[in-house]
Short mmCIF file of C-alpha atoms in Angstrom, two decimals:
data_model
loop_
_atom_site.label_atom_id
_atom_site.label_comp_id
_atom_site.label_asym_id
_atom_site.label_seq_id
_atom_site.Cartn_x
_atom_site.Cartn_y
_atom_site.Cartn_z
CA UNK A 138 80.12 121.84 103.76
CA UNK A 139 79.26 118.37 102.03
CA UNK A 140 80.55 115.52 103.35
CA UNK A 141 83.30 113.45 101.32
CA UNK A 142 85.84 110.62 102.48
CA UNK A 143 88.66 111.20 104.63
CA UNK A 144 89.42 108.06 106.09
CA UNK A 145 92.37 106.36 107.79
CA UNK A 146 93.81 103.13 105.92
CA UNK A 147 93.48 101.42 109.21
CA UNK A 148 89.71 102.12 109.59
CA UNK A 149 86.92 100.92 108.38
CA UNK A 150 83.29 101.43 109.16
CA UNK A 151 82.50 100.69 113.03
CA UNK A 152 81.06 97.51 112.41
CA UNK A 153 84.34 96.18 111.27
CA UNK A 154 87.03 94.58 113.31
CA UNK A 155 91.27 95.57 112.16
CA UNK A 156 93.25 92.06 111.90
CA UNK A 157 95.41 91.63 114.22
CA UNK A 158 98.05 90.70 111.57
CA UNK A 159 97.39 94.01 109.81
CA UNK A 160 97.12 96.73 113.03
CA UNK A 161 99.77 96.49 115.37
CA UNK A 162 98.52 99.67 116.98
CA UNK A 163 96.34 100.35 120.11
CA UNK A 164 91.97 99.86 119.13
CA UNK A 165 90.98 102.27 121.23
CA UNK A 166 93.13 105.08 119.57
CA UNK A 167 91.11 107.74 118.19
CA UNK A 168 91.70 107.07 113.95
CA UNK A 169 88.61 108.78 112.22
CA UNK A 170 85.57 107.35 110.62
CA UNK A 171 84.53 107.03 107.36
CA UNK A 172 81.88 108.81 105.63
CA UNK A 173 79.79 108.49 102.51
CA UNK A 174 80.80 110.55 99.53
CA UNK A 175 78.52 113.32 98.49
CA UNK A 176 80.43 115.79 96.20
CA UNK A 177 79.31 117.54 93.20
CA UNK A 178 78.53 115.28 90.35
CA UNK A 179 82.25 115.25 88.98
CA UNK A 180 82.74 112.29 92.01
CA UNK A 181 80.42 110.39 89.86
CA UNK A 182 82.04 110.53 86.71
CA UNK A 183 83.88 107.38 85.25
CA UNK A 184 87.25 109.14 84.44
CA UNK A 185 90.54 107.38 85.46
CA UNK A 186 91.77 106.29 88.77
CA UNK A 187 94.65 107.29 90.41
CA UNK A 188 96.81 107.21 92.81
CA UNK A 189 98.84 109.81 94.47
CA UNK A 190 101.13 109.83 97.52
CA UNK A 191 102.34 112.89 99.38
CA UNK A 192 105.83 112.29 100.88
CA UNK A 193 108.10 115.24 102.97
CA UNK A 194 110.18 115.15 105.51
CA UNK A 195 108.84 115.70 108.88
CA UNK A 196 108.52 119.91 109.42
CA UNK A 197 108.21 120.53 105.84
CA UNK A 198 103.99 121.04 106.07
CA UNK A 199 102.98 117.82 104.20
CA UNK A 200 99.90 116.76 106.03
CA UNK A 201 98.77 120.85 106.81
CA UNK A 202 99.39 120.58 102.62
CA UNK A 203 96.85 117.64 102.69
CA UNK A 204 94.41 118.67 104.94
CA UNK A 205 94.33 122.63 103.53
CA UNK A 206 93.99 121.00 99.46
CA UNK A 207 91.21 118.52 100.68
CA UNK A 208 89.37 121.56 102.85
CA UNK A 209 89.37 123.91 100.03
CA UNK A 210 88.04 121.27 97.33
CA UNK A 211 85.02 120.56 100.19
CA UNK A 212 86.30 117.54 101.06
CA UNK A 213 86.03 117.12 104.71
CA UNK A 214 83.05 115.78 106.46
CA UNK A 215 81.11 118.54 108.23
CA UNK A 216 81.29 116.12 111.38
CA UNK A 217 85.34 115.54 111.03
CA UNK A 218 86.08 119.39 110.61
CA UNK A 219 83.95 120.25 113.78
CA UNK A 220 85.48 117.42 116.05
CA UNK A 221 89.15 118.08 114.68
CA UNK A 222 88.86 121.52 115.19
CA UNK A 223 87.78 121.24 118.68
CA UNK A 224 90.46 118.93 119.26
CA UNK A 225 92.71 121.20 118.37
CA UNK A 226 91.67 123.64 120.70
CA UNK A 227 91.71 121.45 123.46
CA UNK A 228 95.40 120.63 122.64
CA UNK A 229 96.27 124.80 122.27
CA UNK A 230 97.17 123.48 118.70
CA UNK A 231 94.79 125.72 116.12
CA UNK A 232 97.74 126.68 114.11
CA UNK A 233 97.97 122.78 113.67
CA UNK A 234 94.19 122.39 112.48
CA UNK A 235 95.03 121.38 109.08
CA UNK A 236 97.31 118.82 109.58
CA UNK A 237 95.06 117.53 112.56
CA UNK A 238 92.79 116.49 109.52
CA UNK A 239 95.44 114.14 108.43
CA UNK A 240 97.04 112.86 111.70
CA UNK A 241 94.15 111.69 113.53
CA UNK A 242 95.78 109.42 116.66
CA UNK A 243 96.52 110.97 119.52
CA UNK A 244 100.41 109.92 119.41
CA UNK A 245 100.41 111.77 116.04
CA UNK A 246 98.60 115.38 117.45
CA UNK A 247 100.68 115.17 120.96
CA UNK A 248 104.26 114.58 118.81
CA UNK A 249 103.39 116.41 116.08
CA UNK A 250 104.30 113.85 113.44
CA UNK A 251 102.84 111.63 110.90
CA UNK A 252 102.65 108.03 111.94
CA UNK A 253 100.25 106.72 110.02
CA UNK A 254 98.81 106.80 106.69
CA UNK A 255 95.63 108.93 105.67
CA UNK A 256 93.31 108.30 102.43
CA UNK A 257 91.06 110.98 101.12
CA UNK A 258 89.51 111.03 97.78
CA UNK A 259 89.85 113.80 95.50
CA UNK A 260 88.00 114.58 92.15
CA UNK A 261 89.09 116.72 89.34
CA UNK A 262 88.13 116.98 85.74
CA UNK A 263 90.52 114.70 84.75
CA UNK A 264 90.59 111.71 87.65
CA UNK A 265 89.07 110.62 90.43
CA UNK A 266 92.30 110.28 92.73
CA UNK A 267 93.21 108.33 95.79
CA UNK A 268 95.34 110.51 97.71
CA UNK A 269 97.55 109.24 100.70
CA UNK A 270 98.82 111.54 103.32
CA UNK A 271 102.33 109.69 104.57
CA UNK A 272 104.60 109.44 107.19
CA UNK A 273 108.16 111.15 106.79
CA UNK A 274 110.06 109.89 109.98
CA UNK A 275 112.21 107.27 109.34
CA UNK A 276 110.68 105.01 112.18
CA UNK A 277 107.40 104.34 110.25
CA UNK A 278 108.35 104.90 106.69
CA UNK A 279 107.34 101.46 106.03
CA UNK A 280 103.76 102.40 106.02
CA UNK A 281 104.84 105.13 103.48
CA UNK A 282 106.01 102.43 101.12
CA UNK A 283 103.64 99.77 101.44
CA UNK A 284 101.21 102.74 99.29
CA UNK A 285 104.22 104.41 97.31
CA UNK A 286 104.70 100.59 96.01
CA UNK A 287 100.98 101.07 93.85
CA UNK A 288 101.64 104.93 93.64
CA UNK A 289 100.88 106.62 89.87
CA UNK A 290 102.27 109.92 91.30
CA UNK A 291 104.03 112.01 94.17
CA UNK A 292 103.59 114.72 95.66
CA UNK A 293 107.01 116.23 97.19
CA UNK A 294 107.07 118.89 99.97
CA UNK A 295 109.60 120.57 100.46
CA UNK A 296 110.31 123.27 102.89
CA UNK A 297 111.56 126.92 101.83
CA UNK A 298 112.87 127.61 105.25
CA UNK A 299 115.08 124.28 105.12
CA UNK A 300 118.47 123.52 103.33
CA UNK A 301 118.93 120.16 101.67
CA UNK A 302 121.93 118.17 102.63
CA UNK A 303 123.25 115.48 101.07
CA UNK A 304 122.60 111.76 102.36
CA UNK A 305 119.41 113.58 104.52
CA UNK A 306 115.83 112.05 105.15
CA UNK A 307 114.59 113.78 102.12
CA UNK A 308 116.98 112.33 99.71
CA UNK A 309 116.37 108.76 101.14
CA UNK A 310 112.75 109.40 100.45
CA UNK A 311 112.97 110.65 96.70
CA UNK A 312 115.61 107.94 96.55
CA UNK A 313 113.08 105.09 98.17
CA UNK A 314 109.74 106.28 96.19
CA UNK A 315 112.18 106.47 92.61
CA UNK A 316 113.21 102.68 93.33
CA UNK A 317 109.53 101.89 93.48
CA UNK A 318 109.13 102.75 90.04
CA UNK A 319 106.93 106.05 91.07
CA UNK A 320 107.63 108.10 87.76
CA UNK A 321 105.78 111.66 87.84
CA UNK A 322 106.67 114.00 90.82
CA UNK A 323 104.64 117.04 91.62
CA UNK A 324 107.84 119.54 93.89
CA UNK A 325 105.52 121.71 95.86
CA UNK A 326 107.56 124.31 97.46
CA UNK A 327 106.30 125.02 100.99
CA UNK A 328 106.57 127.90 103.54
CA UNK A 329 106.92 130.36 100.86
CA UNK A 330 105.31 132.82 102.94
CA UNK A 331 108.28 132.48 105.96
CA UNK A 332 110.53 133.55 102.77
CA UNK A 333 108.45 136.47 101.77
CA UNK A 334 107.31 134.73 98.73
CA UNK A 335 111.18 135.49 97.57
CA UNK A 336 111.64 134.35 93.85
CA UNK A 337 115.34 134.06 94.35
CA UNK A 338 114.71 131.62 97.23
CA UNK A 339 112.28 129.56 94.90
CA UNK A 340 114.91 129.72 92.55
CA UNK A 341 117.71 128.16 94.30
CA UNK A 342 115.41 125.49 95.88
CA UNK A 343 114.13 124.69 92.33
CA UNK A 344 117.49 124.26 91.42
CA UNK A 345 118.74 122.01 94.11
CA UNK A 346 115.97 119.82 93.82
CA UNK A 347 115.91 119.46 90.47
CA UNK A 348 119.66 118.53 90.07
CA UNK A 349 118.55 115.25 93.42
CA UNK A 350 115.82 114.16 90.80
CA UNK A 351 118.04 114.38 87.75
CA UNK A 352 120.72 112.22 89.70
CA UNK A 353 118.33 109.79 91.22
CA UNK A 354 116.90 109.49 87.69
CA UNK A 355 113.66 111.89 87.41
CA UNK A 356 113.92 113.00 83.96
CA UNK A 357 112.81 116.83 83.40
CA UNK A 358 108.91 116.22 81.58
CA UNK A 359 108.31 114.20 84.80
CA UNK A 360 108.70 116.60 88.02
CA UNK A 361 106.30 119.62 87.80
CA UNK A 362 107.30 122.42 90.92
CA UNK A 363 104.67 124.56 92.63
CA UNK A 364 105.55 127.25 95.38
CA UNK A 365 102.93 126.95 97.41
CA UNK A 366 101.70 127.88 101.27
CA UNK A 367 100.05 125.30 103.14
CA UNK A 368 99.20 127.29 105.80
CA UNK A 369 97.43 129.75 104.07
CA UNK A 370 96.12 128.45 101.92
CA UNK A 371 97.91 130.28 99.01
CA UNK A 372 97.70 128.35 95.34
CA UNK A 373 96.15 125.14 96.62
CA UNK A 374 93.27 125.71 94.58
CA UNK A 375 93.41 129.05 93.11
CA UNK A 376 96.45 131.07 91.71
CA UNK A 377 97.82 133.43 94.47
CA UNK A 378 98.59 137.00 94.10
CA UNK A 379 101.66 136.86 96.36
CA UNK A 380 103.78 135.27 94.00
CA UNK A 381 103.07 137.51 90.40
CA UNK A 382 106.65 135.95 89.21
CA UNK A 383 104.78 132.39 89.01
CA UNK A 384 103.14 131.64 85.78
CA UNK A 385 102.45 128.12 86.47
CA UNK A 386 99.46 125.64 87.71
CA UNK A 387 98.10 125.79 91.35
CA UNK A 388 98.54 122.26 93.44
CA UNK A 389 95.36 121.45 92.35
CA UNK A 390 95.54 121.89 88.14
CA UNK A 391 98.89 120.37 88.69
CA UNK A 392 97.17 117.08 89.92
CA UNK A 393 94.55 117.50 86.82
CA UNK A 394 97.59 117.38 84.16
CA UNK A 395 99.11 114.04 85.49
CA UNK A 396 99.77 112.15 83.07
CA UNK A 397 97.19 109.36 82.41
CA UNK A 398 99.45 105.87 83.58
CA UNK A 399 99.03 102.65 81.28
CA UNK A 400 97.22 99.69 82.85
CA UNK A 401 98.01 96.32 82.75
CA UNK A 402 94.41 95.09 82.31
CA UNK A 403 95.56 92.02 79.24
CA UNK A 404 97.61 90.40 82.18
CA UNK A 405 96.65 87.93 84.94
CA UNK A 406 95.12 89.30 87.98
CA UNK A 407 97.30 90.16 90.80
CA UNK A 408 96.07 92.06 93.59
CA UNK A 409 98.45 92.77 96.77
CA UNK A 410 96.48 92.21 99.49
CA UNK A 411 97.34 96.31 101.56
CA UNK A 412 94.42 95.65 104.42
CA UNK A 413 92.61 92.95 105.87
CA UNK A 414 89.21 93.80 107.65
CA UNK A 415 87.11 91.12 109.96
CA UNK A 416 82.99 91.88 109.77
CA UNK A 417 81.93 91.36 113.38
CA UNK A 418 79.76 88.20 113.86
CA UNK A 419 80.19 86.69 110.51
CA UNK A 420 82.40 84.95 108.36
CA UNK A 421 82.80 88.20 105.94
CA UNK A 422 86.21 89.51 105.33
CA UNK A 423 87.56 92.61 103.29
CA UNK A 424 90.31 92.87 101.41
CA UNK A 425 91.69 95.91 100.85
CA UNK A 426 93.88 97.37 98.03
CA UNK A 427 94.98 98.20 94.51
CA UNK A 428 94.51 95.98 91.16
CA UNK A 429 97.93 95.81 90.20
CA UNK A 430 97.26 93.84 86.62
CA UNK A 431 94.16 92.36 85.17
CA UNK A 432 90.03 92.57 86.48
CA UNK A 433 88.47 91.50 89.11
CA UNK A 434 84.78 90.96 89.39
CA UNK A 435 82.08 89.72 91.39
CA UNK A 436 81.71 85.47 91.43
CA UNK A 437 85.03 85.40 90.80
CA UNK A 438 87.11 82.25 91.91
CA UNK A 439 90.50 83.41 93.43
CA UNK A 440 93.67 81.94 95.10
CA UNK A 441 95.11 84.11 97.68
CA UNK A 442 98.82 82.58 98.59
CA UNK A 443 99.70 80.04 99.34
CA UNK A 444 96.63 78.15 99.08
CA UNK A 445 93.50 79.79 100.04
CA UNK A 446 90.49 79.20 97.46
CA UNK A 447 87.75 81.02 97.31
CA UNK A 448 85.24 83.66 95.91
CA UNK A 449 84.46 87.21 95.42
CA UNK A 450 81.45 88.16 97.00
CA UNK A 451 81.00 91.71 96.52
CA UNK A 452 83.04 95.15 95.51
CA UNK A 453 83.09 98.17 96.65
CA UNK A 454 85.40 101.84 95.02
CA UNK A 455 85.00 104.88 96.31
CA UNK A 456 82.23 103.62 98.61
CA UNK A 457 79.68 102.72 96.05
CA UNK A 458 79.01 98.69 95.03
CA UNK A 459 81.02 98.05 91.61
CA UNK A 460 80.65 94.81 89.92
CA UNK A 461 84.11 94.44 88.43
CA UNK A 462 87.24 96.59 88.77
CA UNK A 463 89.92 96.59 86.69
CA UNK A 464 94.16 97.65 87.04
CA UNK A 465 94.62 100.79 88.83
CA UNK A 466 91.27 100.56 90.76
CA UNK A 467 92.12 100.58 94.73
CA UNK A 468 88.65 98.78 96.22
CA UNK A 469 87.49 96.73 98.29
CA UNK A 470 86.22 93.58 98.10
CA UNK A 471 84.28 90.63 100.37
CA UNK A 472 84.91 86.85 100.94
CA UNK A 473 83.75 84.62 102.95
CA UNK A 474 86.82 82.48 104.96
CA UNK A 475 86.65 80.26 107.23
CA UNK A 476 90.20 81.54 109.63
CA UNK A 477 90.78 85.27 109.09
CA UNK A 478 93.89 84.58 111.24
CA UNK A 479 95.30 83.33 107.85
CA UNK A 480 95.17 86.64 105.46
CA UNK A 481 97.21 89.31 105.80
CA UNK A 482 98.67 92.36 104.47
CA UNK A 483 101.46 91.19 101.51
CA UNK A 484 99.77 87.79 100.31
CA UNK A 485 98.65 88.27 96.82
CA UNK A 486 95.42 87.59 95.21
CA UNK A 487 95.43 86.03 91.47
CA UNK A 488 92.66 84.16 89.73
CA UNK A 489 92.42 80.56 90.67
CA UNK A 490 92.77 78.76 86.90
CA UNK A 491 94.63 81.75 84.78
CA UNK A 492 98.08 82.30 86.15
CA UNK A 493 97.33 81.73 89.61
CA UNK A 494 100.03 83.61 92.41
CA UNK A 495 102.73 81.49 93.51
CA UNK A 496 105.37 81.81 96.21
CA UNK A 497 108.67 82.04 95.57
CA UNK A 498 111.52 80.01 97.06
CA UNK A 499 114.23 82.20 95.82
CA UNK A 500 114.60 84.77 93.13
CA UNK A 501 117.43 85.87 90.83
CA UNK A 502 117.78 90.15 90.35
CA UNK A 503 119.68 93.31 90.03
CA UNK A 504 120.91 94.77 92.81
CA UNK A 505 121.71 98.48 93.31
CA UNK A 506 123.87 99.40 96.11
CA UNK A 507 122.74 103.15 97.48
CA UNK A 508 123.56 103.93 100.89
CA UNK A 509 125.27 101.36 103.24
CA UNK A 510 128.32 102.18 105.60
CA UNK A 511 130.57 98.83 104.99
CA UNK A 512 130.67 95.47 102.70
CA UNK A 513 127.78 93.48 102.00
CA UNK A 514 128.89 89.57 101.80
CA UNK A 515 127.32 86.52 101.05
CA UNK A 516 124.47 85.49 103.95
CA UNK A 517 123.93 89.83 104.42
CA UNK A 518 119.94 89.69 105.31
CA UNK A 519 118.11 92.66 105.35
CA UNK A 520 114.60 93.38 104.63
CA UNK A 521 112.93 93.72 101.50
CA UNK A 522 109.75 95.76 100.51
CA UNK A 523 108.24 94.46 97.09
CA UNK A 524 104.74 96.03 96.98
CA UNK A 525 102.92 95.38 100.05
CA UNK A 526 105.33 92.79 101.52
CA UNK A 527 108.00 93.58 104.08
CA UNK A 528 110.36 90.04 104.36
CA UNK A 529 113.76 89.74 105.28
CA UNK A 530 116.16 88.22 102.61
CA UNK A 531 119.30 86.83 102.30
CA UNK A 532 122.06 87.29 99.70
CA UNK A 533 122.51 83.73 99.03
CA UNK A 534 124.94 84.20 96.61
CA UNK A 535 126.80 87.30 94.57
CA UNK A 536 126.77 86.13 90.85
CA UNK A 537 128.58 88.77 89.77
CA UNK A 538 129.75 92.57 89.45
CA UNK A 539 127.63 94.47 86.45
CA UNK A 540 127.75 97.31 84.72
CA UNK A 541 124.61 99.28 86.05
CA UNK A 542 124.09 100.26 82.27
CA UNK A 543 124.47 97.55 80.00
CA UNK A 544 124.41 94.52 82.65
CA UNK A 545 127.54 93.25 81.60
CA UNK A 546 129.35 91.42 83.63
CA UNK A 547 132.63 92.93 85.41
CA UNK A 548 133.54 90.66 88.23
CA UNK A 549 132.07 87.07 88.61
CA UNK A 550 131.50 85.91 91.90
CA UNK A 551 132.58 88.66 94.11
CA UNK A 552 133.48 88.31 97.31
CA UNK A 553 131.39 91.55 98.33
CA UNK A 554 129.60 94.82 97.11
CA UNK A 555 129.94 98.15 98.37
CA UNK A 556 127.96 101.72 97.58
CA UNK A 557 127.34 102.39 94.08
CA UNK A 558 127.89 98.53 92.95
CA UNK A 559 125.60 96.68 90.61
CA UNK A 560 125.60 93.13 90.93
CA UNK A 561 123.69 90.23 89.82
CA UNK A 562 122.67 88.17 93.09
CA UNK A 563 120.65 85.48 94.35
CA UNK A 564 118.06 86.50 97.13
CA UNK A 565 116.43 83.44 99.54
CA UNK A 566 113.68 84.92 101.43
CA UNK A 567 113.52 83.74 105.10
CA UNK A 568 109.53 83.65 104.75
CA UNK A 569 108.23 82.48 101.53
CA UNK A 570 106.18 85.23 99.65
CA UNK A 571 104.76 86.13 96.39
CA UNK A 572 107.04 88.06 93.75
CA UNK A 573 107.18 88.00 90.19
CA UNK A 574 109.67 89.21 87.49
CA UNK A 575 109.69 92.54 86.63
CA UNK A 576 109.39 91.82 83.08
CA UNK A 577 106.00 89.86 83.48
CA UNK A 578 104.13 92.14 85.73
CA UNK A 579 107.25 95.27 86.41
CA UNK A 580 105.81 96.51 89.73
CA UNK A 581 105.50 93.51 90.88
CA UNK A 582 108.77 92.93 90.17
CA UNK A 583 111.00 95.67 92.03
CA UNK A 584 111.84 95.83 95.91
CA UNK A 585 113.73 98.27 98.31
CA UNK A 586 116.48 97.15 100.12
CA UNK A 587 115.80 98.41 104.43
CA UNK A 588 118.51 98.37 106.79
CA UNK A 589 119.59 100.67 109.69
CA UNK A 590 116.57 102.66 109.29
CA UNK A 591 117.56 103.72 105.72
CA UNK A 592 117.05 102.48 102.07
CA UNK A 593 121.03 100.69 101.57
CA UNK A 594 119.64 99.65 97.42
CA UNK A 595 116.94 98.61 95.12
CA UNK A 596 116.68 96.27 92.21
CA UNK A 597 114.33 94.29 89.92
CA UNK A 598 113.98 90.59 89.79
CA UNK A 599 115.20 89.19 86.73
CA UNK A 600 113.95 85.23 87.33
CA UNK A 601 112.03 83.16 89.89
CA UNK A 602 112.07 79.88 91.77
CA UNK A 603 109.00 79.04 92.98
CA UNK A 604 107.91 76.52 95.40
#
């Protein structure tokens, strides 16, 4: 078994300390280790890099799916494979071995849930893929949102044994991902072995999920269905002979066939910080995330919001040094800082000179209320998730209710908003952060609104008032 990368997003090699601002978990927990990529020659190619997030409700089998897929692709380090196998045996959970490859915190393994995000590298004929397994429980959904905000596609895992109910956590997950402008979805109907690969059951779930996705806004051409058994490893990388009625692609083939996303290379640099890590006994700090737009290169003078000026010392991608990174690349890069505690997840990196990022004191947004039990009035202060930032913000002024399609005003200065309403609203964040106009930086200008552990709405930024 060849070595490869199977990392947890809150983990860097042993000589790195987690920044206190980006990791609030017990540092004594076992979070896995980084290992050097040594897979087949395709990992040395220059194929485009894409990011795929795996989502699903607790019990859908998504972690087992990701773990078994990576194992079949020979993308699990031998030492990690053996240590995980031993841990599963010690806990009497040998049947959860593949999920343990993703869920490495002791709390995750003992409770049988996903809390943190696990990161893997996968190489296909067309792509180098950053694949993330994410939590499905509402208590930890913020960890999923941070990754999904920068994803090009999603794997949506649905159990063949469970009913899909309106307003269930499943619908909330899908709605949240769509609100973050993840437009391509591979739906894996998992646990087909538990329904004896029944074609009627497969078509029932496929129809129900299709209706759900269509209501939310997904189009037929951007959704692909794959029947599978994650535990048995059926139809992940090789076509299963247990479901002869299915003539489509395996999960691996579906990932390889993802439509190539358009990158904003020609726009000014924007790099939302997803993780901050500090090298022991040095001033070197590693900033981790995905380049949203522009180009980042070694020696570049950068600005980190609000007012930190520094220089890119070095860059790494897929654990190899590179001279530059382009829009869409997930990277880590070193900077020298006197005080690393000033930098944390959610801050924005840009060019020092060319249209540097600024903090927003307020912004005008088109907001759609999706799931709120009461009336939303002026002064309402939920949490806004935008790119990697998570900030409480106040509905300062309800400017107008609008038609969600034409955006024509229906009622000026409404007293309240309710479920199903669309409106133009002035938003004032309680803590200044960088958010951009959707027309200029697309996904840096979209957000989801969270309250009561669910997504109550979403929106796009029309205009920004900077400090």
